[in-house]
JSON list of C-alpha atoms in Angstrom, two decimals:
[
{"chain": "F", "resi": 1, "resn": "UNK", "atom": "CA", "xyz": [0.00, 0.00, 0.00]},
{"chain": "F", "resi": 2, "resn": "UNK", "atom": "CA", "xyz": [1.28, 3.41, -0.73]},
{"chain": "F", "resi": 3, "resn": "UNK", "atom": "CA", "xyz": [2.48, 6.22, 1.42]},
{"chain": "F", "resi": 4, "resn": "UNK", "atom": "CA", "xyz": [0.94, 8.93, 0.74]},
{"chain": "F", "resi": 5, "resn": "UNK", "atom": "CA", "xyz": [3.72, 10.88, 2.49]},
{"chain": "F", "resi": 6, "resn": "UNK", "atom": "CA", "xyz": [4.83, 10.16, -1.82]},
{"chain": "F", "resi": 7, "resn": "UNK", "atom": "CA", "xyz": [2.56, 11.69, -2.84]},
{"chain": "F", "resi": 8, "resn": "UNK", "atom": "CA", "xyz": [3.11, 15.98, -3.88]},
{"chain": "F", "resi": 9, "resn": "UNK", "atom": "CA", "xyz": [-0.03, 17.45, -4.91]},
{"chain": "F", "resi": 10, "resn": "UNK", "atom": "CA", "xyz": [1.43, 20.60, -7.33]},
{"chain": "F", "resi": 11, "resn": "UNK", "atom": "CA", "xyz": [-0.97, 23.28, -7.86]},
{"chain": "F", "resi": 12, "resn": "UNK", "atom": "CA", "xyz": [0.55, 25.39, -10.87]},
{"chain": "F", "resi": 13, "resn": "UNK", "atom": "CA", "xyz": [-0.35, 29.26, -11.68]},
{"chain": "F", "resi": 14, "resn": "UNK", "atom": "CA", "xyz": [-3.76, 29.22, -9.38]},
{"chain": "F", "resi": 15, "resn": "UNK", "atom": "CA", "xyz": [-5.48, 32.39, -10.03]},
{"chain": "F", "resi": 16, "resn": "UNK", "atom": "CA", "xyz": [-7.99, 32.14, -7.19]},
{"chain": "F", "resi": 17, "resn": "UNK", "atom": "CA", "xyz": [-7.26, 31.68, -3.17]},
{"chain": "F", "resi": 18, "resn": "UNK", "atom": "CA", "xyz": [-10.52, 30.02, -2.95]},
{"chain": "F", "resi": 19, "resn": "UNK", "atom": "CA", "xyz": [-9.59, 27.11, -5.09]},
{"chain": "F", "resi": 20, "resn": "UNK", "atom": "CA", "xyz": [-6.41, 26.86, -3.06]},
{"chain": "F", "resi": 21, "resn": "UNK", "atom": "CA", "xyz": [-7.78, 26.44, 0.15]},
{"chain": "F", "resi": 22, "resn": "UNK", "atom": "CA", "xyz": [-10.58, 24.04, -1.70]},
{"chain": "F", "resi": 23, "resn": "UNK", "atom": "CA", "xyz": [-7.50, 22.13, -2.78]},
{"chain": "F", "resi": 24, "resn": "UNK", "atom": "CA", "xyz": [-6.72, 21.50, 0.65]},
{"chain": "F", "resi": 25, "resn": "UNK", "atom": "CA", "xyz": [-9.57, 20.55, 2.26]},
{"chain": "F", "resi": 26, "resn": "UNK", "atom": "CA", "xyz": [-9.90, 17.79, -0.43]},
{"chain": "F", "resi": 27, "resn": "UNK", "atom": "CA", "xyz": [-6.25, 16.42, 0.37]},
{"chain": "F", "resi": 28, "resn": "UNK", "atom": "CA", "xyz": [-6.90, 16.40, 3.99]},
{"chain": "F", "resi": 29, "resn": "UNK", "atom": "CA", "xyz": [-10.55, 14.51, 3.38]},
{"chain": "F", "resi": 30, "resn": "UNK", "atom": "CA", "xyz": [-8.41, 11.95, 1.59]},
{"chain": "F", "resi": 31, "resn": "UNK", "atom": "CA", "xyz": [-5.53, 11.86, 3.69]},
{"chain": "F", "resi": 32, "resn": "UNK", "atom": "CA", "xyz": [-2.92, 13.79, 1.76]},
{"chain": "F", "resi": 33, "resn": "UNK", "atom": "CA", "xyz": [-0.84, 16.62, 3.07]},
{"chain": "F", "resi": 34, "resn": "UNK", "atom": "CA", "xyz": [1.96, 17.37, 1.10]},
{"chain": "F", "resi": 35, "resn": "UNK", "atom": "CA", "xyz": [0.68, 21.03, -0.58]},
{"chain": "F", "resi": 36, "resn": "UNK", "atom": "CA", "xyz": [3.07, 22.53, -3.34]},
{"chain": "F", "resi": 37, "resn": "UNK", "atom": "CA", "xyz": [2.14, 25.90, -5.19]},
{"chain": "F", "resi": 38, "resn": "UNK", "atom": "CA", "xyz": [4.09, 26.85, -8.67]},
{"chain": "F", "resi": 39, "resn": "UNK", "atom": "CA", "xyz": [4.00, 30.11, -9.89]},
{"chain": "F", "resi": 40, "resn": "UNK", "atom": "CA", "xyz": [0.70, 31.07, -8.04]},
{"chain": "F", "resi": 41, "resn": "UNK", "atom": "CA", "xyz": [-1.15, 33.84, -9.36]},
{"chain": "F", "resi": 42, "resn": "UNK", "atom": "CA", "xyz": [-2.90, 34.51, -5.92]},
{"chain": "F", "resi": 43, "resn": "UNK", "atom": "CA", "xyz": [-1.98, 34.68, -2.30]},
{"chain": "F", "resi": 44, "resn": "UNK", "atom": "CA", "xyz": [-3.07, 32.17, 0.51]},
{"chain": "F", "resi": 45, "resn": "UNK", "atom": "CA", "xyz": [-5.55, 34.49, 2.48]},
{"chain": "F", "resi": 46, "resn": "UNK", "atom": "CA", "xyz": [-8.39, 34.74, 4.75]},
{"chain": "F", "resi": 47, "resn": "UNK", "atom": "CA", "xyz": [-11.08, 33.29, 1.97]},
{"chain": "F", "resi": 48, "resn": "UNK", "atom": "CA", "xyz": [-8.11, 30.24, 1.38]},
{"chain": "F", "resi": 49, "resn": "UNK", "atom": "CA", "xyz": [-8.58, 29.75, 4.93]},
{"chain": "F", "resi": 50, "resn": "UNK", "atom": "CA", "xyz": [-12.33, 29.57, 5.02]},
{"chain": "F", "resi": 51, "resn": "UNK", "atom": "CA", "xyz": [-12.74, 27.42, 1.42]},
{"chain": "F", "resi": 52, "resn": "UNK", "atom": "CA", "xyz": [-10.16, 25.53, 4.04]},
{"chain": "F", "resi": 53, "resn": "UNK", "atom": "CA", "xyz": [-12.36, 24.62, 6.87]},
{"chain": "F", "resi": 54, "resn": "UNK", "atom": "CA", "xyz": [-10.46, 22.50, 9.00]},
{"chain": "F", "resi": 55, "resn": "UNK", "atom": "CA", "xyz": [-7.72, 21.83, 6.53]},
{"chain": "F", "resi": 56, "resn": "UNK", "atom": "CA", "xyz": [-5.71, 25.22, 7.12]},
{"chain": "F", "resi": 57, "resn": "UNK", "atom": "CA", "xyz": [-2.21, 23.51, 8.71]},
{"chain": "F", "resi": 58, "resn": "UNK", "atom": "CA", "xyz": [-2.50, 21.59, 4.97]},
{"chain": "F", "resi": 59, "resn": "UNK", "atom": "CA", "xyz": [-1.91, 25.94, 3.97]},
{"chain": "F", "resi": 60, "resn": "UNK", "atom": "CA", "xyz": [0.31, 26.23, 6.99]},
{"chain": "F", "resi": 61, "resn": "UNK", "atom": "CA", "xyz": [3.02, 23.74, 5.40]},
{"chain": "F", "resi": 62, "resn": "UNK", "atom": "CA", "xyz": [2.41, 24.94, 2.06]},
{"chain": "F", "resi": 63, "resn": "UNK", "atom": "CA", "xyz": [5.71, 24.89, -0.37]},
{"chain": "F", "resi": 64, "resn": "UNK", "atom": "CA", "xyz": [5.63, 28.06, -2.43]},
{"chain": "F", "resi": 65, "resn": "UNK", "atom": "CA", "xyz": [8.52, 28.04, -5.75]},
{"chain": "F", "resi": 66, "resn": "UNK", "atom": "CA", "xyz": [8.62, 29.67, -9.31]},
{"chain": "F", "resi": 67, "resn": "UNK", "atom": "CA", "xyz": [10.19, 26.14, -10.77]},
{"chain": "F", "resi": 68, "resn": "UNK", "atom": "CA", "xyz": [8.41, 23.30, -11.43]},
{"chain": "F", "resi": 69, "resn": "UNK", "atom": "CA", "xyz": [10.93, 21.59, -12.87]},
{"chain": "F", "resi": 70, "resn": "UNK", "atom": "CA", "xyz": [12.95, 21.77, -9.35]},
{"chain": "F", "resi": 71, "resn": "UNK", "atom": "CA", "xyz": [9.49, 20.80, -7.82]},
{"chain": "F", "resi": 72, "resn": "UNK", "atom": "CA", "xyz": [9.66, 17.56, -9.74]},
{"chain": "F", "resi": 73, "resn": "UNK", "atom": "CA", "xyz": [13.44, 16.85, -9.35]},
{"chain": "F", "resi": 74, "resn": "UNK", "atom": "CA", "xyz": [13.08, 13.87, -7.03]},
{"chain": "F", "resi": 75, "resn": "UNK", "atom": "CA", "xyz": [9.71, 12.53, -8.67]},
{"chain": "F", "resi": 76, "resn": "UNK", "atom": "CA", "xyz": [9.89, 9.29, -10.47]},
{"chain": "F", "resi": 77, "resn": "UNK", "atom": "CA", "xyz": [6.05, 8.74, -11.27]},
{"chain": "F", "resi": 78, "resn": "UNK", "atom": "CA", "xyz": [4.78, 12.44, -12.41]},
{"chain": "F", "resi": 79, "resn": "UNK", "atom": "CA", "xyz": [0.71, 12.89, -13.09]},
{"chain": "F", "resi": 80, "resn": "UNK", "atom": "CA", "xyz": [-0.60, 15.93, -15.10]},
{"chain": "F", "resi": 81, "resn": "UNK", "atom": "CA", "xyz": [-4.11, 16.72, -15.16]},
{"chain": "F", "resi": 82, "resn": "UNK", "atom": "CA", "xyz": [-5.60, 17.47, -18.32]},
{"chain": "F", "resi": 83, "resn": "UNK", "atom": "CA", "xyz": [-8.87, 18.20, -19.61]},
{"chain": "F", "resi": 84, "resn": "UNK", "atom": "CA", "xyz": [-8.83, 18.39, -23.39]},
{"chain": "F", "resi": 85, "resn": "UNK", "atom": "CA", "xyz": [-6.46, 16.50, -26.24]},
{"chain": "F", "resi": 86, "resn": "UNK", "atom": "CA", "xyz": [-3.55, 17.58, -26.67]},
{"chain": "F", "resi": 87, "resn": "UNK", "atom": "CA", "xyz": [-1.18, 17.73, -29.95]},
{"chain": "F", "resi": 88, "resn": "UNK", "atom": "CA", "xyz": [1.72, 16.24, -27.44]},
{"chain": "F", "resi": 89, "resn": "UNK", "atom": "CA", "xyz": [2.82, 12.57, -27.28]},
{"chain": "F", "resi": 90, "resn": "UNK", "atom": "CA", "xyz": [1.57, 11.19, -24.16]},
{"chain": "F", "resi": 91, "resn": "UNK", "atom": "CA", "xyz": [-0.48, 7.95, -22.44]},
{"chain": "F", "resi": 92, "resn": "UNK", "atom": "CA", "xyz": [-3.76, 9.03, -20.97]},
{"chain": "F", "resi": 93, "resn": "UNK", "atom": "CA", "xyz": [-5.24, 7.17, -17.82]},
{"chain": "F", "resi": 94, "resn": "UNK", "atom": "CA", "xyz": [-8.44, 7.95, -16.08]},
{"chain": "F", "resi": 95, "resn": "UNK", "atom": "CA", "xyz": [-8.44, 8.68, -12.02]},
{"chain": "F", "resi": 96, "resn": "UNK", "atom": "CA", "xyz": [-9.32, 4.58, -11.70]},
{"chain": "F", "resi": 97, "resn": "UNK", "atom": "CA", "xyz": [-6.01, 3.62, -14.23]},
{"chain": "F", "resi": 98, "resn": "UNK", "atom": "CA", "xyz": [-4.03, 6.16, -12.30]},
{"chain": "F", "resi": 99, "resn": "UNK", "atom": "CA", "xyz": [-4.65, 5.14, -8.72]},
{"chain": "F", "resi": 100, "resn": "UNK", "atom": "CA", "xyz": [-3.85, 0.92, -9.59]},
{"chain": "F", "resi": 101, "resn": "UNK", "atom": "CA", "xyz": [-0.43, 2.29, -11.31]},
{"chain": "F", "resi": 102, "resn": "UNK", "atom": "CA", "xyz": [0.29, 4.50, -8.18]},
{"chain": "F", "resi": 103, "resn": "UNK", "atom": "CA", "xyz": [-0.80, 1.77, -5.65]},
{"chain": "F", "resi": 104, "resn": "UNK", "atom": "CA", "xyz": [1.84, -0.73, -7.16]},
{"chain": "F", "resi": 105, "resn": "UNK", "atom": "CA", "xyz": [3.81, 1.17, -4.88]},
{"chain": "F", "resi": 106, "resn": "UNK", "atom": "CA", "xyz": [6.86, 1.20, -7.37]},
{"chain": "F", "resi": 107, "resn": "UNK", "atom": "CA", "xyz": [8.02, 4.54, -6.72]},
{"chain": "F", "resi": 108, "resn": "UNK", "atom": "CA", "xyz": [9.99, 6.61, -4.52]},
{"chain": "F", "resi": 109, "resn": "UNK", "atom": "CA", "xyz": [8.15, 10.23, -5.24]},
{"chain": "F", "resi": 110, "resn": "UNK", "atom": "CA", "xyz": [4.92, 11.08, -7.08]},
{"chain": "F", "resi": 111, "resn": "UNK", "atom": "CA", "xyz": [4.08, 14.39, -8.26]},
{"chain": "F", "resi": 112, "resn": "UNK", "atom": "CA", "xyz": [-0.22, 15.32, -9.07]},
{"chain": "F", "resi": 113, "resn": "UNK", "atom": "CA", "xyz": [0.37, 18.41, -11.31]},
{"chain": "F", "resi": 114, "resn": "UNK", "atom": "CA", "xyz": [-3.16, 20.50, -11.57]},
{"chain": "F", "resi": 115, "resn": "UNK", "atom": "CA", "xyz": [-2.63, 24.07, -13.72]},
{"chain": "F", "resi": 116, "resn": "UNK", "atom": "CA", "xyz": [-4.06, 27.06, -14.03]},
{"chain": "F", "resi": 117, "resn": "UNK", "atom": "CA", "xyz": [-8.41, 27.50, -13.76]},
{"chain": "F", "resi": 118, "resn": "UNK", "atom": "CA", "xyz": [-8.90, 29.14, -17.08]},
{"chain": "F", "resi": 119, "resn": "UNK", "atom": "CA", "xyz": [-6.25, 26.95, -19.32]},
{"chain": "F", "resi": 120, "resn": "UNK", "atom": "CA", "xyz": [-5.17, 23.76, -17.32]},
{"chain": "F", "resi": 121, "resn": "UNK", "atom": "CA", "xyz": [-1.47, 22.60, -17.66]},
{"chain": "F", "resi": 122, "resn": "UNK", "atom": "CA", "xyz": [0.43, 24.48, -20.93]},
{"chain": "F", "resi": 123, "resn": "UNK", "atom": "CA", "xyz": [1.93, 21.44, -23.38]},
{"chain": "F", "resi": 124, "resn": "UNK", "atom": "CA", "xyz": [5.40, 22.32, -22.05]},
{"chain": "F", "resi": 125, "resn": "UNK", "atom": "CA", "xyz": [4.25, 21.96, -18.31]},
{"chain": "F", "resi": 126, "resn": "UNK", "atom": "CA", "xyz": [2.50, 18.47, -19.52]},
{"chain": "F", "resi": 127, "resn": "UNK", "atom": "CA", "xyz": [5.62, 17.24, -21.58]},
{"chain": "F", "resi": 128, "resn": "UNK", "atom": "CA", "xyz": [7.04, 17.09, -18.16]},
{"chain": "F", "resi": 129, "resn": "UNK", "atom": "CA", "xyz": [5.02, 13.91, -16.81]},
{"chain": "F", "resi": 130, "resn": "UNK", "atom": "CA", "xyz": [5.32, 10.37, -17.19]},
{"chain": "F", "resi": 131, "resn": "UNK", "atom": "CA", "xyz": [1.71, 10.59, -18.03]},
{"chain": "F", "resi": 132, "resn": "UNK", "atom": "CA", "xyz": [-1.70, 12.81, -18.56]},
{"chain": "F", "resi": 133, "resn": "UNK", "atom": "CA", "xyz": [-5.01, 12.34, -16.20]},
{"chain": "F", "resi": 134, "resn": "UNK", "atom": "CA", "xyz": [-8.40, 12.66, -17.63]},
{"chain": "F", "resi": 135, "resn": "UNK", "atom": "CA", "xyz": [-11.30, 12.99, -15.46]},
{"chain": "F", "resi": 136, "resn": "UNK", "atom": "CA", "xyz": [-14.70, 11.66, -17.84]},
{"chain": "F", "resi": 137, "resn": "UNK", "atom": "CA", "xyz": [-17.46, 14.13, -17.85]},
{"chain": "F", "resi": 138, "resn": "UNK", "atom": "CA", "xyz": [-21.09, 15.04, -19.55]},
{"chain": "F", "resi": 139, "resn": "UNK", "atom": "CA", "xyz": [-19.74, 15.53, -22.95]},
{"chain": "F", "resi": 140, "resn": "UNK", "atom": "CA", "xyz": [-21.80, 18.45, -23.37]},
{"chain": "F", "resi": 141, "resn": "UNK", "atom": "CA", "xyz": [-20.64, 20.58, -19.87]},
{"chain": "F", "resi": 142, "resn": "UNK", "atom": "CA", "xyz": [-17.36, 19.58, -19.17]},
{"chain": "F", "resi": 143, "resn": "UNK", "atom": "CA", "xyz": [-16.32, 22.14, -16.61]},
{"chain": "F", "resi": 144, "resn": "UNK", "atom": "CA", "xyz": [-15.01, 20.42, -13.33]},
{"chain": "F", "resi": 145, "resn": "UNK", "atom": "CA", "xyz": [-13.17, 23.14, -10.90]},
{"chain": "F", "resi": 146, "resn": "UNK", "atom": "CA", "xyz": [-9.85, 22.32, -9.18]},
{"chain": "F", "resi": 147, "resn": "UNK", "atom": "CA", "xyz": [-10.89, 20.72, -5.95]},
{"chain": "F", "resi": 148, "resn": "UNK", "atom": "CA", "xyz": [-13.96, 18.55, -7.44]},
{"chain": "F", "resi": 149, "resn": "UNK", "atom": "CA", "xyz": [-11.06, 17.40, -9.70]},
{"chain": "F", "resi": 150, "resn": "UNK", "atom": "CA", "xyz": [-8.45, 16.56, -6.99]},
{"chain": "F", "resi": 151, "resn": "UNK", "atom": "CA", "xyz": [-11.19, 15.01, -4.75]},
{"chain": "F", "resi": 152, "resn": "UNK", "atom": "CA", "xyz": [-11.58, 12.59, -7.51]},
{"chain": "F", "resi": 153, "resn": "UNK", "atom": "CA", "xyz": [-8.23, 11.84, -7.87]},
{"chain": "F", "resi": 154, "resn": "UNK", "atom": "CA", "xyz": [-7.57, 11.09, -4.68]},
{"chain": "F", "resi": 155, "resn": "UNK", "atom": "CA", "xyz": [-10.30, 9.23, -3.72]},
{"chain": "F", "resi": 156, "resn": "UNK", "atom": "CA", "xyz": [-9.76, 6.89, -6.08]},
{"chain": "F", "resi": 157, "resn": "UNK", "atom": "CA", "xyz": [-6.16, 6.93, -4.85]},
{"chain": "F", "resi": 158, "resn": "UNK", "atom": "CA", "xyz": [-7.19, 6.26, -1.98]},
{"chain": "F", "resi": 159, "resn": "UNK", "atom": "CA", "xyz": [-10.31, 3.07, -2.92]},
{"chain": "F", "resi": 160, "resn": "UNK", "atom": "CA", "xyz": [-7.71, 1.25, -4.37]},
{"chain": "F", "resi": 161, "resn": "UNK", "atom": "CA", "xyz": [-5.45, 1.49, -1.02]},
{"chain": "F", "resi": 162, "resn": "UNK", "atom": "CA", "xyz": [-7.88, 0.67, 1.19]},
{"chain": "F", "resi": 163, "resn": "UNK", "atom": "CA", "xyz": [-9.42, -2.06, -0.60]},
{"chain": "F", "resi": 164, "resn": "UNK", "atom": "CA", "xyz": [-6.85, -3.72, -2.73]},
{"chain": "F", "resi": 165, "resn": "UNK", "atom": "CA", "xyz": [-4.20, -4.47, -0.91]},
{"chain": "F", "resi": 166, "resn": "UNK", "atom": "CA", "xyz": [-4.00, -8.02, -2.82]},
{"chain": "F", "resi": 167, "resn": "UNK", "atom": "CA", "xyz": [-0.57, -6.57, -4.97]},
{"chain": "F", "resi": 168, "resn": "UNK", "atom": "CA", "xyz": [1.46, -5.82, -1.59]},
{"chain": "F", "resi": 169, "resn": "UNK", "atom": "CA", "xyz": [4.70, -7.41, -2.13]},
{"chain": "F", "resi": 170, "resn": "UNK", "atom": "CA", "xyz": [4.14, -9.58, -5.11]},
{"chain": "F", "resi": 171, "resn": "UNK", "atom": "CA", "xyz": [5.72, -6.83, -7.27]},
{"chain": "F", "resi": 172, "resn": "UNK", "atom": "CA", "xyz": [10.13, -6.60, -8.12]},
{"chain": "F", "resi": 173, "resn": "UNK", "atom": "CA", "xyz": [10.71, -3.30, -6.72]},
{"chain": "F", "resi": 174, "resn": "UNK", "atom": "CA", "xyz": [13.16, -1.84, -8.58]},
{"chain": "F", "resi": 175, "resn": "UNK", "atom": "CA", "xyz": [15.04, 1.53, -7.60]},
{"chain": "F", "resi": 176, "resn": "UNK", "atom": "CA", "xyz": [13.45, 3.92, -10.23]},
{"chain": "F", "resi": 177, "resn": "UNK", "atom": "CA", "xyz": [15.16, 6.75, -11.37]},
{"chain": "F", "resi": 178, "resn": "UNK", "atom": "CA", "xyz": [13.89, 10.18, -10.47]},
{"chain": "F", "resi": 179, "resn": "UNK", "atom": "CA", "xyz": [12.65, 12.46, -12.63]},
{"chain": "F", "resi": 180, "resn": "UNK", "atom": "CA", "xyz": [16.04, 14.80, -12.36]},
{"chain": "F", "resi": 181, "resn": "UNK", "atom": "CA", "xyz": [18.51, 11.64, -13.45]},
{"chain": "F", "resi": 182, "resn": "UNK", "atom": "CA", "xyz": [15.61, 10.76, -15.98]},
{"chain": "F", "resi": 183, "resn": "UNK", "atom": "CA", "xyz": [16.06, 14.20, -17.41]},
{"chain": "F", "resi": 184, "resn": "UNK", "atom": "CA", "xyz": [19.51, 14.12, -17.66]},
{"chain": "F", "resi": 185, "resn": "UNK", "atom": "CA", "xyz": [19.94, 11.34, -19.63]},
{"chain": "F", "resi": 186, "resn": "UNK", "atom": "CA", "xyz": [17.04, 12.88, -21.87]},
{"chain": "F", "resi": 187, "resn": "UNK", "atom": "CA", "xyz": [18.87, 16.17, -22.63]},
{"chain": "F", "resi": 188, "resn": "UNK", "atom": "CA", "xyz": [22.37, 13.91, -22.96]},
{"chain": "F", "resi": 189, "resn": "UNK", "atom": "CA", "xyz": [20.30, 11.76, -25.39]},
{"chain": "F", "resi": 190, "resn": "UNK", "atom": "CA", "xyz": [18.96, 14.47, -27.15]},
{"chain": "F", "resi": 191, "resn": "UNK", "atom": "CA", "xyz": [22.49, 15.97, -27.55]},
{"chain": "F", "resi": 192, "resn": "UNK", "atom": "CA", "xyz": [24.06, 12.99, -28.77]},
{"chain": "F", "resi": 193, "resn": "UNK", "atom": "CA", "xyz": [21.47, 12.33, -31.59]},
{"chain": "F", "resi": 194, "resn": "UNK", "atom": "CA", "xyz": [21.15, 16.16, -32.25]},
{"chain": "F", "resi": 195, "resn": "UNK", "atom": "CA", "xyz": [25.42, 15.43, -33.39]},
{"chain": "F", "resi": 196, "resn": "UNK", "atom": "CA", "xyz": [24.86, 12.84, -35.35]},
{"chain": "F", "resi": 197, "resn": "UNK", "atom": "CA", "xyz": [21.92, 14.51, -37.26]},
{"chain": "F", "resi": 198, "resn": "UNK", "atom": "CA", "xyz": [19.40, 12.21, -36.29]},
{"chain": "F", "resi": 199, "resn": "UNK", "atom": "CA", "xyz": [17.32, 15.08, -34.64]},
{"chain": "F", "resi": 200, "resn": "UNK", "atom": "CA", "xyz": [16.64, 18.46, -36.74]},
{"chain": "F", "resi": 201, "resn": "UNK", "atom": "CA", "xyz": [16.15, 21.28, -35.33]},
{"chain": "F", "resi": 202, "resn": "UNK", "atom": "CA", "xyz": [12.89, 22.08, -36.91]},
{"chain": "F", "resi": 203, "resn": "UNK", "atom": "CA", "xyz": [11.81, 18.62, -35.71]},
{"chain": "F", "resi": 204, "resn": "UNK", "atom": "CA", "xyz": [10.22, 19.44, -32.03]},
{"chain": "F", "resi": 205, "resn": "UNK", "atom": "CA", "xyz": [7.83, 16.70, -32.09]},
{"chain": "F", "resi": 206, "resn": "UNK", "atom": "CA", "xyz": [10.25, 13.84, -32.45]},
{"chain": "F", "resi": 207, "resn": "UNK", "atom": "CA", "xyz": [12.35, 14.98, -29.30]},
{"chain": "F", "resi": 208, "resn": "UNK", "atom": "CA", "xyz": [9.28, 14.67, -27.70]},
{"chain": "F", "resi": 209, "resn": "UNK", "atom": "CA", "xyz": [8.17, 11.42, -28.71]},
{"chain": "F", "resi": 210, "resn": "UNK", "atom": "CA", "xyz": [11.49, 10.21, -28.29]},
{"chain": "F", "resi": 211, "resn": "UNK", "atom": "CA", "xyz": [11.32, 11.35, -24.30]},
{"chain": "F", "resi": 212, "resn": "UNK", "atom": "CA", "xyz": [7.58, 10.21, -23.65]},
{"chain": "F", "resi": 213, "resn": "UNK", "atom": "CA", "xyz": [9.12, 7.01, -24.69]},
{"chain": "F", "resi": 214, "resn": "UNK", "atom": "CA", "xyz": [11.76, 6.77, -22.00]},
{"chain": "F", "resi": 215, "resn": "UNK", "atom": "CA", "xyz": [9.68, 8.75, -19.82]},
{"chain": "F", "resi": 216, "resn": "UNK", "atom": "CA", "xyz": [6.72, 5.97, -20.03]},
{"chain": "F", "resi": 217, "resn": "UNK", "atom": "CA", "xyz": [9.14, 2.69, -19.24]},
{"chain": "F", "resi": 218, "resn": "UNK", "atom": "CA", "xyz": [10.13, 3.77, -15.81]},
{"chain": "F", "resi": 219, "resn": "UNK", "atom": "CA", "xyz": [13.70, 3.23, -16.03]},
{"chain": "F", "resi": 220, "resn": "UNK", "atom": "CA", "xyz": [15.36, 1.87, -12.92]},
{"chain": "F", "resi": 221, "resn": "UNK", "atom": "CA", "xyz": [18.87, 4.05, -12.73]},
{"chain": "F", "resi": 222, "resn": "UNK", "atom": "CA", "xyz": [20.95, 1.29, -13.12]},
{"chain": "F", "resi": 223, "resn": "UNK", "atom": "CA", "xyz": [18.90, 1.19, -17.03]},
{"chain": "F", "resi": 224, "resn": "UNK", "atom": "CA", "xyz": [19.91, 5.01, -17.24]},
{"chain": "F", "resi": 225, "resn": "UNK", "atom": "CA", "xyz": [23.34, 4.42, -16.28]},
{"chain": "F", "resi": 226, "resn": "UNK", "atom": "CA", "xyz": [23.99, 2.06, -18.66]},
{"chain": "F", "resi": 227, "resn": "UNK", "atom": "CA", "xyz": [21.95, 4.29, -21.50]},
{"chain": "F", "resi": 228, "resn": "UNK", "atom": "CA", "xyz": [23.96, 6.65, -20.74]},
{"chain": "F", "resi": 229, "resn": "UNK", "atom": "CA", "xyz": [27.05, 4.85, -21.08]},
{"chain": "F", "resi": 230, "resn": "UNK", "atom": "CA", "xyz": [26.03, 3.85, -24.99]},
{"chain": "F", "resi": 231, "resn": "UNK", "atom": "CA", "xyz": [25.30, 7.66, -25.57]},
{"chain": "F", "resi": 232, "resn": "UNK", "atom": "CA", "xyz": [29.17, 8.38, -23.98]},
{"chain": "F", "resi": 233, "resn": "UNK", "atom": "CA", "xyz": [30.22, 5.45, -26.55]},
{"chain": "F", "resi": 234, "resn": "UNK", "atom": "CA", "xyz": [28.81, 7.06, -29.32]},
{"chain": "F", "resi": 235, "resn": "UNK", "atom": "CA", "xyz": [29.97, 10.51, -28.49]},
{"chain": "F", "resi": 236, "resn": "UNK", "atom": "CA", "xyz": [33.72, 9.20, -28.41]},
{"chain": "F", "resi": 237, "resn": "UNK", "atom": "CA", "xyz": [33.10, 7.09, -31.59]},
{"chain": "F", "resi": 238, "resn": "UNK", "atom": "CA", "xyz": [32.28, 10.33, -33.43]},
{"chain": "F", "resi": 239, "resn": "UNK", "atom": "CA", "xyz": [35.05, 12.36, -32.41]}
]
C-alpha cells in the first residue's frame, strides 16, 4: 500500500485563493498533506482559509517556488491533469487507471500536477510527466473546478489502497530513477542524436516522442546508467 507521504499534490499558476484552500480541504478529506504551489497567481488568504475549513495547517506547510521543474526533481512517477487532447505525445489514464499504477507502490516520489483554472497545464508543463489524467465528464458541460477534480483523484487513490491491498509485495521493486537523473539522460540523449543529425532542429515533435518514450518505461537508474554509457560510446566514436 502506498504512502501517501509520496505523494506531492502541485498546484501550478492558481489564479484564485478560494480554489487553493478548496484544494486542501480535499487532500486532507483523503488523507494527503503534502501542498506545493508553482508560480501562483494569488496569495493564501483569509477566503483560502475559510474554502479551508479545517484543513488550514495543509496551507500552513504549504511549499511556495517559481520552478516546477525543481518541484519535480526527485519525482519518479509524475501525473498531469488534463482536460482536453492535446497535440503532445503522451499515455492518458483515467483517475481509476491512475490510482492501480500508483498503488503498485513502485516509486519513490509522485508528483499530481493541476494548472491554471482558465487553461489547465500548458503542453510544455505536460511534456514534463510520465503521463496525462483525464477525469470523464457530460460531454456536453465539461467544466469540473480544481478541488472537485483533486477530490476525484484522490479518492480513487485512496479506494484502491484501502481495498486492494491483494498486490502488496508480489511486485520486483526496482530503484526507479527520479525524474532529475531521468532528465539528464534525456537532454544527454537528445544531444548525442542532435550530433549525429538524427534530430533536426525544426523537428520538435520527435524529441518529444522520443522522451515520452523513455519517460513511459520507468527506467530503474541502473537502465539510465547504462543508457547513458552507450550515448558516452557514441559521443567518443564520433570524435
Amino acid at each position: 500500500m502506498i504512502k501517501f507521504s509520496k505523494v506531492k499534490i502541485v498546484l501550478v499558476e492558481t489564479s484564485h485563493p478560494g480554489n487553493i484552500g478548496s484544494a486542501a480541504r480535499a487532500m486532507k478529506t483523503m488523507g494527503f498533506s503534502n501542498l506545493y504551489l508553482v508560480n501562483p497567481k494569488c496569495e493564501i488568504n483569509e477566503i483560502s482559509y475559510a474554502m479551508a475549513s479545517h484543513a488550514g495547517d495543509i496551507l500552513d506547510n504549504a511549499h511556495v517556488s517559481n520552478n516546477l521543474s525543481e518541484v519535480l526533481g526527485n519525482c519518479n512517477y509524475i501525473i498531469g491533469a488534463t482536460a482536453r487532447q492535446r497535440d503532445i505525445p503522451i499515455e492518458i489514464l483515467n483517475p481509476r487507471e491512475i490510482a492501480n499504477k500508483v498503488n503498485e507502490d513502485l516509486y519513490d516520489e509522485i508528483a499530481i500536477l493541476l494548472g491554471n483554472e482558465a487553461r489547465g497545464l500548458t503542453n510544455e508543463q505536460l511534456s514534463l510527466c510520465s503521463v496525462g489524467l483525464h477525469i470523464p465528464s457530460n460531454k456536453e458541460y465539461t467544466s469540473l473546478n480544481l478541488a472537485s477534480s483533486l477530490q476525484i483523484i484522490l479518492y480513487e487513490i485512496l479506494f484502491k489502497s484501502e481495498n486492494d491491498a491483494s498486490y502488496i509485495n508480489k511486485i520486483d521493486k526496482e530503484d526507479i530513477a527520479s525524474n532529475e537523473k531521468l532528465s539528464g539522460f534525456l537532454n544527454h540523449m537528445n544531444k548525442v542524436l542532435k550530433d549525429i543529425d538524427f534530430i533536426k532542429d525544426d523537428r520538435p515533435m520527435i524529441v518529444r516522442k522520443i522522451d515520452h518514450i523513455f519517460k513511459k518505461a520507468s527506467l530503474s537508474e541502473e537502465e539510465i546508467n547504462i543508457l547513458r554509457g552507450v550515448l558516452s560510446a557514441i559521443e567518443n566514436h564520433s570524435q
